[in-house]
GROMACS .gro file of C-alpha atoms in nm:
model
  124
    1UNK     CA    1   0.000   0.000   0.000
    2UNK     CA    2   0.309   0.265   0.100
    3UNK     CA    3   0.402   0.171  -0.274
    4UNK     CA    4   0.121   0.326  -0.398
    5UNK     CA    5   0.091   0.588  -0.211
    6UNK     CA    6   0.465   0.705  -0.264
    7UNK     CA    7   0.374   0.656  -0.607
    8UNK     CA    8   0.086   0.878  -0.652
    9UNK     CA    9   0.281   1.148  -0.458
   10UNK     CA   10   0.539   1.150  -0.678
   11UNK     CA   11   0.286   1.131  -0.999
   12UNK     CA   12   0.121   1.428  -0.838
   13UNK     CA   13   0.405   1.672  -0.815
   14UNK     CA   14   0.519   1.559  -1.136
   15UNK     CA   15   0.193   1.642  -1.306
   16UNK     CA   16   0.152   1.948  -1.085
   17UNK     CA   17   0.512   2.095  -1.153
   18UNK     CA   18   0.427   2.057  -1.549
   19UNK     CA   19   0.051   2.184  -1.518
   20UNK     CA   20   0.193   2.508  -1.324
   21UNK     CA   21   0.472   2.606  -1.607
   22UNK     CA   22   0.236   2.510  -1.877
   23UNK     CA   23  -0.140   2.682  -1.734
   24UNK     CA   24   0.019   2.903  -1.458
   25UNK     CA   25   0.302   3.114  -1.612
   26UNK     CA   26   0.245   3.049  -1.925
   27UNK     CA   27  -0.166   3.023  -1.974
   28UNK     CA   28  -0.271   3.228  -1.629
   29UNK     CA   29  -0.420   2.973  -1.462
   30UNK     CA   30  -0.511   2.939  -1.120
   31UNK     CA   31  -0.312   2.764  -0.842
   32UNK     CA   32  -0.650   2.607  -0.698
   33UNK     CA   33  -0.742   2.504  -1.126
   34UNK     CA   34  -0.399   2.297  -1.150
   35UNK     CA   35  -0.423   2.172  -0.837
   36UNK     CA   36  -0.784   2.063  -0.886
   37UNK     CA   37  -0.695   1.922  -1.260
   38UNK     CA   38  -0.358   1.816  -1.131
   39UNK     CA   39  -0.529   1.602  -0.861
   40UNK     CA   40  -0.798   1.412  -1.112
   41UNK     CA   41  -0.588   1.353  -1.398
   42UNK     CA   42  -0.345   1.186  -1.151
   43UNK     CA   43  -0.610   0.964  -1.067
   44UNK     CA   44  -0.746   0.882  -1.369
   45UNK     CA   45  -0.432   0.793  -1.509
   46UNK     CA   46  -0.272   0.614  -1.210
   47UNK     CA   47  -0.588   0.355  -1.261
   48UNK     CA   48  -0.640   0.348  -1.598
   49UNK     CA   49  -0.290   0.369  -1.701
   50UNK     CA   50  -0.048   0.279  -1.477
   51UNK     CA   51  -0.200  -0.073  -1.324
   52UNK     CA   52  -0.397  -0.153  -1.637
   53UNK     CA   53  -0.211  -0.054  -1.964
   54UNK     CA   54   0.142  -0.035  -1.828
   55UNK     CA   55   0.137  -0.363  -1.706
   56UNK     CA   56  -0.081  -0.556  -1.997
   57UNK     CA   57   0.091  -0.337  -2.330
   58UNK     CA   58   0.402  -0.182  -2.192
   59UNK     CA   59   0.591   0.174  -2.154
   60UNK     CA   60   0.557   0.292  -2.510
   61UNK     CA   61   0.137   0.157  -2.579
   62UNK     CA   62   0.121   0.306  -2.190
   63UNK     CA   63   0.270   0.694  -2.259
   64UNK     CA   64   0.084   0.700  -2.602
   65UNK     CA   65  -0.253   0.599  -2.380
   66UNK     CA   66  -0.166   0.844  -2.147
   67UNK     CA   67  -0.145   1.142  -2.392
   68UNK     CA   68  -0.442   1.070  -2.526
   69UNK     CA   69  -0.608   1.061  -2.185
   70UNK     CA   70  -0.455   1.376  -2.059
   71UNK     CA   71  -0.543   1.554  -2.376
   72UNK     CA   72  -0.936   1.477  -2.329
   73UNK     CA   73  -0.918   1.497  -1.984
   74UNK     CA   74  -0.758   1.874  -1.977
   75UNK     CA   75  -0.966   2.007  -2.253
   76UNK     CA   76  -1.237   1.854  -2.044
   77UNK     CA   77  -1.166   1.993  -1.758
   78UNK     CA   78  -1.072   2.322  -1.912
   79UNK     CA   79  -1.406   2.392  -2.085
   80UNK     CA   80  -1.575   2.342  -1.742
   81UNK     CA   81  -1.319   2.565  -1.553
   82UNK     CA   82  -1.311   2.811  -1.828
   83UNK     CA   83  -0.931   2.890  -1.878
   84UNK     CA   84  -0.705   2.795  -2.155
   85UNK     CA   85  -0.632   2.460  -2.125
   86UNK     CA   86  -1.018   2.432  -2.269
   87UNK     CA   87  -0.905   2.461  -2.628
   88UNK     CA   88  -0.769   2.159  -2.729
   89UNK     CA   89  -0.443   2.226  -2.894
   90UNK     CA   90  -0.295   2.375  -2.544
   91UNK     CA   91  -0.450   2.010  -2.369
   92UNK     CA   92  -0.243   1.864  -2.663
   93UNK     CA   93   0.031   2.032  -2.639
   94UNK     CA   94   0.067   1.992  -2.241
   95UNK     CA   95  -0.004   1.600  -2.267
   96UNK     CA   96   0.292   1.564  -2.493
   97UNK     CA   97   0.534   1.746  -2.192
   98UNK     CA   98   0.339   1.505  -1.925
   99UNK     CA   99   0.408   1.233  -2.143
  100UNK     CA  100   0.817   1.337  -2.099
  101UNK     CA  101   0.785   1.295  -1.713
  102UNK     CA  102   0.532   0.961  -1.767
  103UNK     CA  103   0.786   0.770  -1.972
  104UNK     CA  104   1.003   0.790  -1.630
  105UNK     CA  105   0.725   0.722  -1.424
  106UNK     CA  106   0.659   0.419  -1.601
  107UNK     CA  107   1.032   0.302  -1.512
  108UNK     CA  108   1.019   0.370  -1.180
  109UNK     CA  109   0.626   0.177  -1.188
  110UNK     CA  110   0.757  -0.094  -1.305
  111UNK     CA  111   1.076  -0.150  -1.112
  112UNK     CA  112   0.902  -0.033  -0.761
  113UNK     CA  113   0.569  -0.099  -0.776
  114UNK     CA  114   0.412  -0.368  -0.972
  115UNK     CA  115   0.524  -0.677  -0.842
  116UNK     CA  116   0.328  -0.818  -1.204
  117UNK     CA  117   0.676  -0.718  -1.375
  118UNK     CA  118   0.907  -0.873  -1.184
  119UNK     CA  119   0.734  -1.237  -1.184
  120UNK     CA  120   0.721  -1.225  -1.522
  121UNK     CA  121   1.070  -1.350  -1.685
  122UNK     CA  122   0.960  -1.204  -2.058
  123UNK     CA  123   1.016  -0.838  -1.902
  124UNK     CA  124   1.345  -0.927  -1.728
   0.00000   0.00000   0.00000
């Protein structure tokens, strides 16, 4: 469980760090906007794409899954929060820069956390 937990800590600054340079200097977006979008897209994507896709398709299926996911999921989010991650090519273009930090995260996922990778010898 501490596994996790360290894990989506560390997925959360990540994400946060990016969202601020990306929405807050460079778009004007709130602090309490990142944080709030920073907080449910590391979520969603822990879930969805760090136990499920990581694991079953691997680090490069997993970042290109991710992208997607944080593009829809910031344009989403900006359209309901009004601010400039609503129009689609910014959500784009931020995805791509959490993507950097995800291909990482996907290391460290799969040589701290998910036990799945070590038991299985094709991944060794």
């Amino acid at each position: 469980m501490s596994r996790h937990l360290t894990a989506l800590l560390i997925k959360f600054a990540a994400i946060t760090a990016i969202l601020y340079v990306a929405l807050g200097v460079i778009m004007d977006t709130s602090v309490t906007e990142i944080l709030l979008m920073g907080a449910i897209l590391t979520i969603v994507s822990y879930v969805l794409g760090d136990l499920m896709v990581l694991p079953a398709a691997g680090n490069s299926i997993a970042v290109f899954s991710d992208i997607v996911l944080a593009a829809l999921l910031l344009w989403i989010m900006g359209n309901a929060m009004d601010n400039s991650a609503g129009t689609f090519v910014n959500a784009l273009a931020v995805s791509v820069f959490l993507a950097i930090g995800e291909w990482f995260f996907h290391i460290y996922m799969r040589e701290r956390v998910l036990d799945t990778w070590r038991k299985d010898p094709e991944n060794v």
